[in-house]
């Protein structure tokens, strides 16, 4: 799975899952999605953000790799999450395939209910003073 960290003027873009999501509905996450078979992770991230938010991005460096096991009453999924620092090069984020999108600053990010797999990233971002200055 790929995820985008998109900083801009002291805020970072996050998306809210649909209330009907199989895993952790209504929770917040970093936009991104599944990597298709034989697809490069960066290409996947660009495709997913175009489909879900109607934005075109430029991918930057890999920021963090995480591993998480989601369990929804026996429906178990293990995901490896690749988070890239990205920049929007065209468009304005719209919730096409999610419930909502927000640009959040540090204090707002610490108040949101994030999916379990993203929590270690949230903690790292809250402690990373450089990312908020991009």
mmCIF file of C-alpha atoms in Angstrom:
data_model
loop_
_atom_site.group_PDB
_atom_site.id
_atom_site.type_symbol
_atom_site.label_atom_id
_atom_site.label_comp_id
_atom_site.label_asym_id
_atom_site.label_seq_id
_atom_site.Cartn_x
_atom_site.Cartn_y
_atom_site.Cartn_z
ATOM 1 C CA UNK A 1 0.000 0.000 0.000
ATOM 2 C CA UNK A 2 1.236 3.499 -0.753
ATOM 3 C CA UNK A 3 0.476 6.706 1.083
ATOM 4 C CA UNK A 4 1.161 10.360 0.377
ATOM 5 C CA UNK A 5 2.448 12.910 2.846
ATOM 6 C CA UNK A 6 1.585 16.203 1.164
ATOM 7 C CA UNK A 7 2.829 19.173 3.200
ATOM 8 C CA UNK A 8 1.934 22.727 2.230
ATOM 9 C CA UNK A 9 2.445 25.880 4.289
ATOM 10 C CA UNK A 10 2.368 24.208 7.693
ATOM 11 C CA UNK A 11 -0.451 21.788 6.891
ATOM 12 C CA UNK A 12 -0.662 18.194 5.634
ATOM 13 C CA UNK A 13 -3.447 16.657 3.551
ATOM 14 C CA UNK A 14 -5.459 13.810 5.118
ATOM 15 C CA UNK A 15 -8.538 11.878 3.980
ATOM 16 C CA UNK A 16 -11.432 10.307 5.870
ATOM 17 C CA UNK A 17 -12.550 6.783 5.044
ATOM 18 C CA UNK A 18 -16.117 6.106 3.961
ATOM 19 C CA UNK A 19 -18.550 4.995 6.675
ATOM 20 C CA UNK A 20 -18.920 1.738 4.715
ATOM 21 C CA UNK A 21 -15.184 0.913 4.647
ATOM 22 C CA UNK A 22 -14.450 -2.675 5.619
ATOM 23 C CA UNK A 23 -11.561 -1.689 7.893
ATOM 24 C CA UNK A 24 -11.822 1.226 10.333
ATOM 25 C CA UNK A 25 -14.680 3.229 8.753
ATOM 26 C CA UNK A 26 -14.830 6.992 9.327
ATOM 27 C CA UNK A 27 -11.207 7.144 10.484
ATOM 28 C CA UNK A 28 -8.594 9.444 8.983
ATOM 29 C CA UNK A 29 -5.606 8.368 6.906
ATOM 30 C CA UNK A 30 -3.001 9.634 4.504
ATOM 31 C CA UNK A 31 -4.318 9.398 0.944
ATOM 32 C CA UNK A 32 -3.113 6.532 -1.200
ATOM 33 C CA UNK A 33 -4.064 2.960 -1.935
ATOM 34 C CA UNK A 34 -3.221 -0.505 -3.118
ATOM 35 C CA UNK A 35 -0.404 -1.254 -5.517
ATOM 36 C CA UNK A 36 -1.625 -3.341 -8.446
ATOM 37 C CA UNK A 37 0.322 -6.402 -9.585
ATOM 38 C CA UNK A 38 3.495 -5.349 -11.482
ATOM 39 C CA UNK A 39 2.844 -1.650 -10.743
ATOM 40 C CA UNK A 40 5.623 0.525 -9.322
ATOM 41 C CA UNK A 41 4.618 1.983 -5.922
ATOM 42 C CA UNK A 42 5.146 5.582 -7.069
ATOM 43 C CA UNK A 43 3.006 5.012 -10.175
ATOM 44 C CA UNK A 44 0.354 3.458 -7.961
ATOM 45 C CA UNK A 45 0.346 6.479 -5.684
ATOM 46 C CA UNK A 46 -0.072 8.857 -8.614
ATOM 47 C CA UNK A 47 -2.936 6.760 -10.008
ATOM 48 C CA UNK A 48 -4.692 6.434 -6.648
ATOM 49 C CA UNK A 49 -4.566 10.158 -5.883
ATOM 50 C CA UNK A 50 -5.934 11.001 -9.331
ATOM 51 C CA UNK A 51 -8.799 8.517 -8.838
ATOM 52 C CA UNK A 52 -9.571 9.366 -5.216
ATOM 53 C CA UNK A 53 -8.847 13.112 -4.981
ATOM 54 C CA UNK A 54 -8.580 14.334 -8.596
ATOM 55 C CA UNK A 55 -5.047 15.634 -8.093
ATOM 56 C CA UNK A 56 -1.803 15.012 -9.917
ATOM 57 C CA UNK A 57 1.259 14.681 -7.743
ATOM 58 C CA UNK A 58 5.001 14.574 -7.971
ATOM 59 C CA UNK A 59 6.466 11.929 -5.706
ATOM 60 C CA UNK A 60 9.485 12.770 -3.641
ATOM 61 C CA UNK A 61 11.557 10.705 -1.252
ATOM 62 C CA UNK A 62 10.306 7.678 0.623
ATOM 63 C CA UNK A 63 9.622 8.968 4.146
ATOM 64 C CA UNK A 64 8.681 5.830 6.060
ATOM 65 C CA UNK A 65 7.874 2.123 5.673
ATOM 66 C CA UNK A 66 5.441 0.526 8.125
ATOM 67 C CA UNK A 67 3.836 -2.879 8.545
ATOM 68 C CA UNK A 68 0.401 -3.406 10.065
ATOM 69 C CA UNK A 69 -2.156 -6.208 10.476
ATOM 70 C CA UNK A 70 -5.803 -5.180 10.208
ATOM 71 C CA UNK A 71 -8.360 -7.559 11.715
ATOM 72 C CA UNK A 72 -12.074 -7.055 11.206
ATOM 73 C CA UNK A 73 -13.752 -9.965 13.009
ATOM 74 C CA UNK A 74 -11.467 -12.548 11.431
ATOM 75 C CA UNK A 75 -11.062 -10.777 8.089
ATOM 76 C CA UNK A 76 -7.301 -10.298 8.461
ATOM 77 C CA UNK A 77 -5.095 -8.250 6.136
ATOM 78 C CA UNK A 78 -1.388 -7.634 6.469
ATOM 79 C CA UNK A 79 -0.212 -4.493 4.710
ATOM 80 C CA UNK A 80 3.182 -2.957 4.145
ATOM 81 C CA UNK A 81 2.780 0.809 3.897
ATOM 82 C CA UNK A 82 5.169 2.952 1.832
ATOM 83 C CA UNK A 83 4.785 6.660 2.616
ATOM 84 C CA UNK A 84 6.254 9.196 0.194
ATOM 85 C CA UNK A 85 6.600 12.943 0.564
ATOM 86 C CA UNK A 86 4.652 14.400 -2.349
ATOM 87 C CA UNK A 87 3.704 17.683 -3.951
ATOM 88 C CA UNK A 88 0.502 18.552 -5.805
ATOM 89 C CA UNK A 89 1.366 19.681 -9.319
ATOM 90 C CA UNK A 90 -2.182 19.989 -10.656
ATOM 91 C CA UNK A 91 -5.679 20.171 -9.203
ATOM 92 C CA UNK A 92 -7.324 20.784 -5.864
ATOM 93 C CA UNK A 93 -8.054 17.823 -3.592
ATOM 94 C CA UNK A 94 -11.712 16.771 -3.722
ATOM 95 C CA UNK A 95 -13.228 13.756 -1.922
ATOM 96 C CA UNK A 96 -14.105 11.632 -4.972
ATOM 97 C CA UNK A 97 -13.491 8.257 -3.332
ATOM 98 C CA UNK A 98 -13.393 9.114 0.363
ATOM 99 C CA UNK A 99 -15.727 10.800 2.820
ATOM 100 C CA UNK A 100 -13.778 14.030 3.300
ATOM 101 C CA UNK A 101 -10.366 15.672 2.905
ATOM 102 C CA UNK A 102 -8.715 18.196 5.194
ATOM 103 C CA UNK A 103 -5.544 20.236 5.324
ATOM 104 C CA UNK A 104 -4.492 19.933 8.973
ATOM 105 C CA UNK A 105 -1.842 21.639 11.053
ATOM 106 C CA UNK A 106 0.020 19.930 13.901
ATOM 107 C CA UNK A 107 -2.602 20.626 16.555
ATOM 108 C CA UNK A 108 -5.499 19.450 14.358
ATOM 109 C CA UNK A 109 -3.618 16.313 13.310
ATOM 110 C CA UNK A 110 -3.099 15.294 16.922
ATOM 111 C CA UNK A 111 -6.879 15.509 17.482
ATOM 112 C CA UNK A 112 -7.997 13.300 14.572
ATOM 113 C CA UNK A 113 -8.879 9.612 14.918
ATOM 114 C CA UNK A 114 -6.432 7.910 12.525
ATOM 115 C CA UNK A 115 -6.439 4.319 11.275
ATOM 116 C CA UNK A 116 -4.187 2.115 13.408
ATOM 117 C CA UNK A 117 -1.663 1.516 10.637
ATOM 118 C CA UNK A 118 -0.984 5.252 10.258
ATOM 119 C CA UNK A 119 -0.557 6.082 13.961
ATOM 120 C CA UNK A 120 3.250 5.523 14.045
ATOM 121 C CA UNK A 121 3.549 7.890 11.068
ATOM 122 C CA UNK A 122 1.362 10.500 12.772
ATOM 123 C CA UNK A 123 3.590 10.328 15.855
ATOM 124 C CA UNK A 124 6.725 10.759 13.730
ATOM 125 C CA UNK A 125 5.226 13.691 11.824
ATOM 126 C CA UNK A 126 4.226 15.424 15.038
ATOM 127 C CA UNK A 127 7.867 15.193 16.167
ATOM 128 C CA UNK A 128 9.363 16.182 12.791
ATOM 129 C CA UNK A 129 9.751 19.964 12.779
ATOM 130 C CA UNK A 130 11.096 20.081 9.225
ATOM 131 C CA UNK A 131 8.092 18.543 7.463
ATOM 132 C CA UNK A 132 5.768 21.320 8.683
ATOM 133 C CA UNK A 133 7.972 23.986 7.090
ATOM 134 C CA UNK A 134 7.639 22.676 3.531
#
